[in-house]
């Protein structure tokens, strides 16, 4: 498509004669490339303490509930209200909230209740509502449990919840480690119910809908881009809710991942036209963008701009820089940053930083984003906060390098050295690391003089089996879809089809099948190895 084609498409999907007075969320990154030897750890509690008395809760809500950052890949660009908190509105959401505030504490009496004589569920309705509210307040409750409980309410179940619990319901389903088709269908079902009940959606909730439409599949295609733009159009033209910085960050991210670079540039132009400044996630997305385009110079310049803008740099940002330099074919530069980050572990305090889960990482990113804006005029406070960031490698850092070496260079010695560094830094093993190692054997094994030998493959397999069959289950290491595929393909490549079929029998018993679609995906990728067995199953 030409630039004129994209311009026509963007004009169609955006609000006509847009002149939104942006309430810019200007968040910015730290001073020149920070001295990597002078940075220490920070956490959400420390930041919140430093910002006591600031507009933390309100600013956080103003940017939307959830957006997965491309660097975490890539990662979460979300700004979610803490679970259970009441959403605080932006100025441009006042008219929307006027319609819902009156319902906030009214609950069931605000709507017509089912008649017990005609609806046998009516008598149990208070029980179902109370159970759902309890689950919503319990952060350990899974999305599956929540949606099953919600589905027990009569049609358009959001009508029977107070506004607080409606917002919390949408929030809970917007927060997820990795988007999927199932998660997307659940969230958009809730969105449809809100609209059917004539309950306005907040900007943050529209943002999450756009993100789901554009990123629920591993590969972003033109159909996902069009779906995201369509929801954006509904948000602005039909619902009258203006976009914010997060909205454009999400659209930009989707365009990049779909390879629609002209569209991505036009989204940035539209963002500037409306008066929005880049925030932390905008800069991170730009760094990723220039890495995908193979422009190492632009990666460095964007990082310097982020630093000069007063944004706080942490390991997530450095991981994005490393990954982008590798994509730009500047591996030595990426390894130099990695070595400097490793030195920090010993030079600063000699202590190790425990790895955090995805929720903690998301929350810290949002807190740093808010802090950069709130403290932008207090240089000393920003410097203190930057000094508390401990820029040491985490699991994501090692994953980036192991992914590169198992896919591109085939240097098993380098992979082994990285695994030893993980052990030294007390970073626990993860299923994704095992997956990449098996992929390395599938790509580089089975040929003369290779270091990816059958004996080494059997050693790795024994190590994985000892974890899978251990007395206690290890978090994040289990036999999922892609693990099954790469394990069997690795043995087929290095040991031959007979051994691969033996391994297939073993992994099939340990495989957590998520559905028939997943089973079909595995059979497709292993069709050459399993051809005879699959034909036998059909007869």
CSV table of C-alpha atoms in Angstrom, one decimal, residues 47-506:
chain,number,residue,atom,x,y,z
A,47,UNK,CA,8.4,5.2,44.4
A,48,UNK,CA,5.0,5.5,45.9
A,49,UNK,CA,6.6,6.7,49.1
A,50,UNK,CA,8.6,9.3,47.2
A,51,UNK,CA,5.4,10.4,45.5
A,52,UNK,CA,3.3,10.6,48.6
A,53,UNK,CA,0.9,13.5,48.2
A,54,UNK,CA,1.2,13.4,44.4
A,55,UNK,CA,-1.6,12.6,42.0
A,56,UNK,CA,-0.4,9.0,41.7
A,57,UNK,CA,-3.8,7.2,41.6
A,58,UNK,CA,-5.5,9.7,39.3
A,59,UNK,CA,-2.5,10.0,36.9
A,60,UNK,CA,-2.3,6.2,36.7
A,61,UNK,CA,-5.9,5.8,35.7
A,62,UNK,CA,-5.7,8.6,33.2
A,63,UNK,CA,-3.5,6.5,31.0
A,64,UNK,CA,-5.6,3.4,30.6
A,65,UNK,CA,-5.8,0.0,32.1
A,66,UNK,CA,-3.6,-2.3,30.1
A,67,UNK,CA,-1.2,-2.1,27.2
A,68,UNK,CA,1.5,-4.7,26.5
A,69,UNK,CA,4.9,-3.0,25.8
A,70,UNK,CA,6.6,-4.2,22.7
A,71,UNK,CA,9.9,-4.5,24.6
A,72,UNK,CA,8.6,-7.2,26.8
A,73,UNK,CA,7.4,-8.8,23.7
A,74,UNK,CA,8.0,-7.6,24.5
A,75,UNK,CA,6.1,-6.3,27.5
A,76,UNK,CA,3.2,-4.3,29.1
A,77,UNK,CA,2.4,-0.9,28.3
A,78,UNK,CA,-0.5,-0.8,30.7
A,79,UNK,CA,-1.7,1.7,33.2
A,80,UNK,CA,-4.1,-0.2,35.4
A,81,UNK,CA,-5.9,0.9,38.4
A,82,UNK,CA,-5.0,-1.2,41.5
A,83,UNK,CA,-7.5,-4.0,41.8
A,84,UNK,CA,-10.5,-2.9,43.7
A,85,UNK,CA,-9.9,0.8,43.4
A,86,UNK,CA,-12.6,3.1,42.0
A,87,UNK,CA,-11.6,4.6,38.6
A,88,UNK,CA,-10.7,8.3,38.7
A,89,UNK,CA,-11.7,10.0,35.6
A,90,UNK,CA,-9.9,12.3,33.1
A,91,UNK,CA,-11.5,15.7,32.4
A,92,UNK,CA,-12.6,14.5,29.0
A,93,UNK,CA,-14.4,11.5,30.6
A,94,UNK,CA,-16.7,13.6,32.8
A,95,UNK,CA,-19.7,13.5,30.5
A,96,UNK,CA,-19.3,9.7,30.3
A,97,UNK,CA,-19.1,9.2,34.0
A,98,UNK,CA,-22.1,11.4,34.7
A,99,UNK,CA,-24.2,8.6,33.3
A,100,UNK,CA,-22.6,6.0,35.5
A,101,UNK,CA,-21.9,7.7,38.8
A,102,UNK,CA,-25.5,7.6,39.8
A,103,UNK,CA,-25.4,3.8,39.4
A,104,UNK,CA,-22.2,3.3,41.3
A,105,UNK,CA,-23.7,2.4,44.6
A,106,UNK,CA,-27.2,1.4,43.5
A,107,UNK,CA,-26.5,-2.0,42.1
A,108,UNK,CA,-29.4,-4.3,41.3
A,109,UNK,CA,-32.2,-1.8,42.1
A,110,UNK,CA,-31.0,0.4,39.2
A,111,UNK,CA,-32.2,-2.2,36.7
A,112,UNK,CA,-35.3,-4.4,36.2
A,113,UNK,CA,-34.6,-7.7,38.0
A,114,UNK,CA,-35.7,-11.1,36.7
A,115,UNK,CA,-39.1,-12.3,37.7
A,116,UNK,CA,-38.8,-15.3,40.0
A,117,UNK,CA,-42.0,-16.8,38.5
A,118,UNK,CA,-40.6,-16.7,35.0
A,119,UNK,CA,-36.9,-17.1,35.6
A,120,UNK,CA,-35.8,-19.9,38.0
A,121,UNK,CA,-32.4,-18.3,38.4
A,122,UNK,CA,-33.9,-15.1,39.9
A,123,UNK,CA,-34.0,-16.5,43.4
A,124,UNK,CA,-30.3,-17.3,43.2
A,125,UNK,CA,-29.3,-14.0,41.6
A,126,UNK,CA,-28.0,-12.3,44.8
A,127,UNK,CA,-26.0,-15.4,45.6
A,128,UNK,CA,-24.4,-15.4,42.1
A,129,UNK,CA,-23.7,-11.6,42.3
A,130,UNK,CA,-22.1,-12.0,45.8
A,131,UNK,CA,-19.9,-14.9,44.6
A,132,UNK,CA,-18.7,-12.9,41.6
A,133,UNK,CA,-17.9,-9.9,43.7
A,134,UNK,CA,-15.9,-12.1,46.1
A,135,UNK,CA,-14.0,-13.6,43.2
A,136,UNK,CA,-13.3,-10.1,41.7
A,137,UNK,CA,-11.7,-9.0,45.0
A,138,UNK,CA,-9.5,-12.1,45.1
A,139,UNK,CA,-6.5,-11.5,42.8
A,140,UNK,CA,-5.7,-15.2,42.9
A,141,UNK,CA,-8.9,-16.1,41.1
A,142,UNK,CA,-8.3,-17.1,37.5
A,143,UNK,CA,-10.0,-15.6,34.5
A,144,UNK,CA,-11.6,-19.0,33.8
A,145,UNK,CA,-13.3,-19.0,37.3
A,146,UNK,CA,-14.3,-15.4,36.9
A,147,UNK,CA,-15.9,-15.8,33.5
A,148,UNK,CA,-17.7,-19.0,34.4
A,149,UNK,CA,-19.1,-17.3,37.5
A,150,UNK,CA,-20.1,-14.2,35.5
A,151,UNK,CA,-21.8,-16.4,32.9
A,152,UNK,CA,-24.2,-17.7,35.6
A,153,UNK,CA,-25.8,-14.2,35.7
A,154,UNK,CA,-28.8,-13.6,33.5
A,155,UNK,CA,-28.2,-12.2,30.1
A,156,UNK,CA,-26.2,-8.9,30.0
A,157,UNK,CA,-24.8,-9.6,33.5
A,158,UNK,CA,-23.1,-6.3,33.9
A,159,UNK,CA,-26.6,-4.8,34.6
A,160,UNK,CA,-26.7,-6.6,37.9
A,161,UNK,CA,-23.3,-5.2,39.2
A,162,UNK,CA,-22.6,-1.8,40.8
A,163,UNK,CA,-20.4,0.5,38.7
A,164,UNK,CA,-17.4,-0.3,40.9
A,165,UNK,CA,-17.6,-4.0,40.2
A,166,UNK,CA,-18.3,-3.5,36.5
A,167,UNK,CA,-15.1,-1.5,36.2
A,168,UNK,CA,-13.2,-4.1,38.3
A,169,UNK,CA,-14.6,-6.9,36.1
A,170,UNK,CA,-13.2,-5.2,33.0
A,171,UNK,CA,-10.0,-4.4,34.7
A,172,UNK,CA,-9.4,-8.0,35.8
A,173,UNK,CA,-9.9,-9.3,32.3
A,174,UNK,CA,-7.7,-6.6,30.8
A,175,UNK,CA,-4.7,-7.7,32.9
A,176,UNK,CA,-3.1,-10.8,31.4
A,177,UNK,CA,0.5,-11.9,30.8
A,178,UNK,CA,-0.1,-12.9,27.2
A,179,UNK,CA,-3.1,-12.1,25.1
A,180,UNK,CA,-4.9,-15.0,23.4
A,181,UNK,CA,-8.0,-15.5,21.3
A,182,UNK,CA,-9.9,-16.9,24.3
A,183,UNK,CA,-8.9,-13.9,26.4
A,184,UNK,CA,-9.9,-11.5,23.6
A,185,UNK,CA,-13.3,-13.1,23.2
A,186,UNK,CA,-14.0,-12.9,26.9
A,187,UNK,CA,-13.1,-9.2,27.1
A,188,UNK,CA,-15.0,-8.2,24.0
A,189,UNK,CA,-18.0,-10.1,25.3
A,190,UNK,CA,-17.9,-7.9,28.3
A,191,UNK,CA,-17.5,-4.8,26.1
A,192,UNK,CA,-20.6,-5.9,24.1
A,193,UNK,CA,-22.6,-6.4,27.3
A,194,UNK,CA,-21.6,-2.9,28.5
A,195,UNK,CA,-22.8,-1.4,25.2
A,196,UNK,CA,-26.0,-3.4,25.2
A,197,UNK,CA,-26.8,-2.1,28.6
A,198,UNK,CA,-26.0,1.4,27.5
A,199,UNK,CA,-23.2,1.8,30.0
A,200,UNK,CA,-20.4,4.0,28.7
A,201,UNK,CA,-16.9,2.6,28.5
A,202,UNK,CA,-14.0,4.6,29.9
A,203,UNK,CA,-11.0,5.4,27.7
A,204,UNK,CA,-8.9,2.8,29.5
A,205,UNK,CA,-11.4,0.1,28.7
A,206,UNK,CA,-11.5,1.1,25.0
A,207,UNK,CA,-7.7,1.0,25.0
A,208,UNK,CA,-7.8,-2.6,26.3
A,209,UNK,CA,-10.4,-3.5,23.6
A,210,UNK,CA,-8.1,-2.1,20.9
A,211,UNK,CA,-5.1,-4.0,22.3
A,212,UNK,CA,-7.0,-7.3,22.4
A,213,UNK,CA,-8.3,-6.8,18.8
A,214,UNK,CA,-4.8,-6.1,17.5
A,215,UNK,CA,-2.6,-8.5,19.5
A,216,UNK,CA,-4.6,-11.6,20.4
A,217,UNK,CA,-2.6,-13.7,18.0
A,218,UNK,CA,1.1,-14.5,17.9
A,219,UNK,CA,1.4,-13.0,14.4
A,220,UNK,CA,-0.3,-9.6,13.8
A,221,UNK,CA,-1.8,-9.5,10.3
A,222,UNK,CA,-3.7,-6.9,8.3
A,223,UNK,CA,-7.0,-8.2,9.7
A,224,UNK,CA,-5.9,-7.5,13.3
A,225,UNK,CA,-4.8,-4.0,12.2
A,226,UNK,CA,-8.2,-3.3,10.6
A,227,UNK,CA,-10.0,-4.7,13.7
A,228,UNK,CA,-8.0,-2.4,16.0
A,229,UNK,CA,-8.7,0.7,13.8
A,230,UNK,CA,-12.4,-0.2,13.7
A,231,UNK,CA,-12.7,-0.2,17.5
A,232,UNK,CA,-10.7,3.1,17.6
A,233,UNK,CA,-13.3,4.5,15.2
A,234,UNK,CA,-16.2,3.3,17.4
A,235,UNK,CA,-14.4,4.8,20.4
A,236,UNK,CA,-14.1,8.3,19.0
A,237,UNK,CA,-16.9,8.6,16.5
A,238,UNK,CA,-19.7,6.6,18.1
A,239,UNK,CA,-18.9,6.7,21.9
A,240,UNK,CA,-17.4,10.2,21.7
A,241,UNK,CA,-14.4,9.1,23.9
A,242,UNK,CA,-11.2,10.9,22.9
A,243,UNK,CA,-7.9,9.0,22.5
A,244,UNK,CA,-5.0,9.5,24.8
A,245,UNK,CA,-1.3,8.8,24.7
A,246,UNK,CA,-1.9,5.1,25.6
A,247,UNK,CA,-4.3,4.7,22.7
A,248,UNK,CA,-1.7,5.9,20.2
A,249,UNK,CA,1.0,3.8,21.8
A,250,UNK,CA,-1.2,0.7,21.3
A,251,UNK,CA,-2.1,1.6,17.7
A,252,UNK,CA,1.6,2.3,16.9
A,253,UNK,CA,2.7,-1.1,18.5
A,254,UNK,CA,0.1,-3.0,16.4
A,255,UNK,CA,1.2,-1.3,13.2
A,256,UNK,CA,4.9,-2.1,13.9
A,257,UNK,CA,4.2,-5.8,14.6
A,258,UNK,CA,2.1,-6.1,11.5
A,259,UNK,CA,5.0,-4.6,9.5
A,260,UNK,CA,2.9,-1.5,8.5
A,261,UNK,CA,5.7,1.0,8.9
A,262,UNK,CA,4.1,3.8,6.9
A,263,UNK,CA,0.9,3.4,9.0
A,264,UNK,CA,3.1,3.5,12.1
A,265,UNK,CA,4.7,6.8,11.0
A,266,UNK,CA,1.3,8.3,10.3
A,267,UNK,CA,0.0,7.3,13.8
A,268,UNK,CA,3.0,9.1,15.3
A,269,UNK,CA,2.1,12.2,13.1
A,270,UNK,CA,-1.5,12.1,14.3
A,271,UNK,CA,-0.3,11.8,17.9
A,272,UNK,CA,1.9,14.9,17.5
A,273,UNK,CA,-1.0,16.8,15.7
A,274,UNK,CA,-3.2,16.2,18.7
A,275,UNK,CA,-0.6,17.6,21.1
A,276,UNK,CA,0.4,14.5,22.9
A,277,UNK,CA,4.0,14.1,24.2
A,278,UNK,CA,5.8,10.8,24.3
A,279,UNK,CA,5.7,8.9,27.5
A,280,UNK,CA,7.9,6.0,28.7
A,281,UNK,CA,6.1,3.4,26.6
A,282,UNK,CA,6.2,5.7,23.5
A,283,UNK,CA,10.0,5.9,23.7
A,284,UNK,CA,10.4,2.1,24.3
A,285,UNK,CA,8.1,1.4,21.3
A,286,UNK,CA,10.2,3.7,19.1
A,287,UNK,CA,13.4,2.0,20.2
A,288,UNK,CA,11.9,-1.3,19.2
A,289,UNK,CA,10.6,0.2,15.9
A,290,UNK,CA,14.1,1.3,14.9
A,291,UNK,CA,15.5,-2.0,15.8
A,292,UNK,CA,13.0,-3.8,13.6
A,293,UNK,CA,14.0,-1.4,10.8
A,294,UNK,CA,17.6,-2.3,11.4
A,295,UNK,CA,18.6,1.3,12.2
A,296,UNK,CA,21.1,1.1,15.1
A,297,UNK,CA,21.9,4.8,15.0
A,298,UNK,CA,18.2,5.7,15.4
A,299,UNK,CA,18.0,3.2,18.4
A,300,UNK,CA,20.8,5.1,20.1
A,301,UNK,CA,19.4,8.5,19.3
A,302,UNK,CA,15.9,7.6,20.6
A,303,UNK,CA,17.5,6.2,23.8
A,304,UNK,CA,19.4,9.5,24.3
A,305,UNK,CA,16.2,11.4,23.7
A,306,UNK,CA,14.5,9.3,26.3
A,307,UNK,CA,17.2,10.0,28.8
A,308,UNK,CA,17.3,13.7,28.0
A,309,UNK,CA,13.5,13.9,28.4
A,310,UNK,CA,13.9,12.9,32.1
A,311,UNK,CA,12.6,9.4,31.8
A,312,UNK,CA,13.8,6.8,34.3
A,313,UNK,CA,15.8,4.0,32.8
A,314,UNK,CA,15.5,0.5,34.2
A,315,UNK,CA,16.3,-3.1,33.1
A,316,UNK,CA,13.2,-3.2,30.9
A,317,UNK,CA,14.4,-0.3,28.8
A,318,UNK,CA,18.0,-1.7,28.6
A,319,UNK,CA,16.6,-5.0,27.4
A,320,UNK,CA,14.7,-3.2,24.7
A,321,UNK,CA,17.9,-1.4,23.6
A,322,UNK,CA,19.8,-4.7,23.6
A,323,UNK,CA,17.2,-6.5,21.6
A,324,UNK,CA,16.9,-3.7,19.1
A,325,UNK,CA,20.7,-3.5,18.6
A,326,UNK,CA,20.7,-7.2,18.0
A,327,UNK,CA,17.9,-6.8,15.4
A,328,UNK,CA,20.0,-4.1,13.8
A,329,UNK,CA,22.9,-6.6,13.5
A,330,UNK,CA,25.0,-4.9,16.2
A,331,UNK,CA,25.6,-7.8,18.4
A,332,UNK,CA,29.0,-6.5,19.8
A,333,UNK,CA,27.3,-3.3,21.0
A,334,UNK,CA,24.5,-5.3,22.7
A,335,UNK,CA,27.0,-7.6,24.4
A,336,UNK,CA,29.0,-4.6,25.7
A,337,UNK,CA,25.9,-3.2,27.4
A,338,UNK,CA,25.2,-6.7,28.8
A,339,UNK,CA,28.7,-7.0,30.3
A,340,UNK,CA,28.4,-3.6,31.9
A,341,UNK,CA,25.0,-4.6,33.4
A,342,UNK,CA,26.6,-7.8,34.8
A,343,UNK,CA,29.4,-5.8,36.5
A,344,UNK,CA,26.8,-3.8,38.4
A,345,UNK,CA,25.9,-6.8,40.5
A,346,UNK,CA,29.3,-6.8,42.1
A,347,UNK,CA,30.4,-3.1,41.8
A,348,UNK,CA,27.3,-1.6,43.5
A,349,UNK,CA,26.4,-3.7,46.4
A,350,UNK,CA,27.5,-7.3,45.8
A,351,UNK,CA,23.9,-8.4,46.2
A,352,UNK,CA,21.6,-10.1,43.8
A,353,UNK,CA,18.3,-8.8,42.7
A,354,UNK,CA,15.5,-11.4,42.8
A,355,UNK,CA,13.7,-11.9,39.6
A,356,UNK,CA,10.2,-10.4,39.6
A,357,UNK,CA,7.1,-11.8,37.9
A,358,UNK,CA,5.3,-10.1,35.0
A,359,UNK,CA,2.8,-8.3,37.3
A,360,UNK,CA,5.6,-6.8,39.4
A,361,UNK,CA,7.4,-5.7,36.3
A,362,UNK,CA,4.2,-4.1,34.9
A,363,UNK,CA,3.5,-2.3,38.1
A,364,UNK,CA,7.1,-1.0,38.4
A,365,UNK,CA,7.0,0.3,34.8
A,366,UNK,CA,3.8,2.2,35.4
A,367,UNK,CA,5.1,3.6,38.6
A,368,UNK,CA,8.3,4.8,36.9
A,369,UNK,CA,6.2,6.3,34.1
A,370,UNK,CA,4.1,8.3,36.5
A,371,UNK,CA,7.1,9.3,38.6
A,372,UNK,CA,8.9,10.7,35.5
A,373,UNK,CA,6.0,13.0,34.8
A,374,UNK,CA,5.2,14.0,38.4
A,375,UNK,CA,8.8,14.8,39.2
A,376,UNK,CA,9.8,16.2,35.9
A,377,UNK,CA,10.6,19.6,37.5
A,378,UNK,CA,12.3,18.2,40.5
A,379,UNK,CA,15.7,17.1,39.0
A,380,UNK,CA,17.1,16.0,42.4
A,381,UNK,CA,14.2,13.7,43.1
A,382,UNK,CA,14.5,12.2,39.6
A,383,UNK,CA,18.2,11.6,40.1
A,384,UNK,CA,17.6,9.9,43.4
A,385,UNK,CA,15.0,7.7,41.8
A,386,UNK,CA,17.2,6.9,38.9
A,387,UNK,CA,20.0,6.0,41.3
A,388,UNK,CA,17.7,3.5,43.0
A,389,UNK,CA,17.3,1.5,39.7
A,390,UNK,CA,19.5,-1.6,39.7
A,391,UNK,CA,20.3,-2.2,36.0
A,392,UNK,CA,21.3,-5.8,36.2
A,393,UNK,CA,20.4,-8.6,33.8
A,394,UNK,CA,17.1,-10.4,34.4
A,395,UNK,CA,15.5,-13.5,32.8
A,396,UNK,CA,14.4,-11.4,29.8
A,397,UNK,CA,18.0,-10.2,29.2
A,398,UNK,CA,19.3,-13.8,29.0
A,399,UNK,CA,16.3,-14.9,26.9
A,400,UNK,CA,17.2,-12.3,24.3
A,401,UNK,CA,20.8,-13.6,23.9
A,402,UNK,CA,19.9,-17.3,24.1
A,403,UNK,CA,17.2,-16.8,21.5
A,404,UNK,CA,19.7,-15.1,19.1
A,405,UNK,CA,22.4,-17.7,19.5
A,406,UNK,CA,20.1,-20.7,19.2
A,407,UNK,CA,18.4,-19.2,16.1
A,408,UNK,CA,21.2,-17.3,14.3
A,409,UNK,CA,24.7,-18.0,15.4
A,410,UNK,CA,24.5,-21.6,16.6
A,411,UNK,CA,27.2,-20.9,19.1
A,412,UNK,CA,26.5,-23.5,21.8
A,413,UNK,CA,29.5,-22.4,23.9
A,414,UNK,CA,28.0,-19.0,24.2
A,415,UNK,CA,24.6,-20.5,25.2
A,416,UNK,CA,26.4,-22.6,27.9
A,417,UNK,CA,28.2,-19.5,29.2
A,418,UNK,CA,24.9,-17.6,29.4
A,419,UNK,CA,23.3,-20.5,31.4
A,420,UNK,CA,26.3,-20.4,33.8
A,421,UNK,CA,25.8,-16.6,34.2
A,422,UNK,CA,22.2,-17.2,35.1
A,423,UNK,CA,23.2,-19.7,37.8
A,424,UNK,CA,25.7,-17.2,39.2
A,425,UNK,CA,23.1,-14.4,39.3
A,426,UNK,CA,20.6,-16.8,40.8
A,427,UNK,CA,18.1,-16.4,38.0
A,428,UNK,CA,15.9,-19.5,38.0
A,429,UNK,CA,15.5,-21.6,34.9
A,430,UNK,CA,12.4,-21.0,32.8
A,431,UNK,CA,10.5,-23.2,30.3
A,432,UNK,CA,11.1,-20.6,27.5
A,433,UNK,CA,14.9,-21.1,27.9
A,434,UNK,CA,14.5,-24.9,27.6
A,435,UNK,CA,12.3,-24.3,24.5
A,436,UNK,CA,15.0,-22.2,22.8
A,437,UNK,CA,17.7,-24.7,23.5
A,438,UNK,CA,15.7,-27.5,22.0
A,439,UNK,CA,15.1,-25.3,19.0
A,440,UNK,CA,18.8,-24.8,18.7
A,441,UNK,CA,19.3,-28.6,18.5
A,442,UNK,CA,16.6,-28.8,15.8
A,443,UNK,CA,18.3,-26.1,13.7
A,444,UNK,CA,22.0,-26.9,14.2
A,445,UNK,CA,22.1,-30.6,15.1
A,446,UNK,CA,22.4,-33.6,12.9
A,447,UNK,CA,25.3,-32.5,10.8
A,448,UNK,CA,29.0,-33.3,10.9
A,449,UNK,CA,31.3,-31.5,13.3
A,450,UNK,CA,28.4,-29.7,15.0
A,451,UNK,CA,28.6,-29.0,18.8
A,452,UNK,CA,24.9,-29.7,19.0
A,453,UNK,CA,25.4,-33.4,19.4
A,454,UNK,CA,23.0,-36.2,20.3
A,455,UNK,CA,24.7,-36.8,23.7
A,456,UNK,CA,24.2,-33.2,24.7
A,457,UNK,CA,20.6,-33.3,23.6
A,458,UNK,CA,20.0,-36.3,25.7
A,459,UNK,CA,21.6,-34.5,28.7
A,460,UNK,CA,19.3,-31.5,28.3
A,461,UNK,CA,16.3,-33.8,27.9
A,462,UNK,CA,17.2,-35.7,31.1
A,463,UNK,CA,17.5,-32.4,32.9
A,464,UNK,CA,14.0,-31.3,31.8
A,465,UNK,CA,12.5,-34.7,32.7
A,466,UNK,CA,13.9,-34.5,36.2
A,467,UNK,CA,12.1,-31.2,36.7
A,468,UNK,CA,8.8,-32.4,35.1
A,469,UNK,CA,8.8,-35.6,37.1
A,470,UNK,CA,10.1,-34.0,40.3
A,471,UNK,CA,8.2,-34.2,43.6
A,472,UNK,CA,7.2,-30.5,43.4
A,473,UNK,CA,6.0,-28.7,40.3
A,474,UNK,CA,8.4,-26.0,39.1
A,475,UNK,CA,6.7,-22.7,38.1
A,476,UNK,CA,7.0,-21.9,34.4
A,477,UNK,CA,8.4,-25.2,33.3
A,478,UNK,CA,5.9,-27.6,31.9
A,479,UNK,CA,5.2,-29.4,28.6
A,480,UNK,CA,3.3,-26.8,26.6
A,481,UNK,CA,2.5,-26.7,22.8
A,482,UNK,CA,5.8,-25.3,21.5
A,483,UNK,CA,7.9,-27.3,23.9
A,484,UNK,CA,6.4,-30.4,22.5
A,485,UNK,CA,7.1,-29.3,19.0
A,486,UNK,CA,10.7,-28.4,19.5
A,487,UNK,CA,11.6,-31.4,21.7
A,488,UNK,CA,10.3,-33.8,19.1
A,489,UNK,CA,11.9,-31.9,16.2
A,490,UNK,CA,15.2,-31.8,18.0
A,491,UNK,CA,15.3,-35.5,18.4
A,492,UNK,CA,14.2,-36.1,14.8
A,493,UNK,CA,17.0,-33.9,13.6
A,494,UNK,CA,19.8,-35.2,15.9
A,495,UNK,CA,18.7,-38.9,16.5
A,496,UNK,CA,16.4,-39.9,13.8
A,497,UNK,CA,12.7,-40.6,13.5
A,498,UNK,CA,12.7,-43.8,15.7
A,499,UNK,CA,14.0,-41.9,18.7
A,500,UNK,CA,11.7,-39.0,18.0
A,501,UNK,CA,8.7,-41.3,18.1
A,502,UNK,CA,9.8,-42.6,21.4
A,503,UNK,CA,10.1,-39.1,22.8
A,504,UNK,CA,6.7,-38.3,21.3
A,505,UNK,CA,5.2,-41.0,23.5
A,506,UNK,CA,6.9,-39.5,26.6
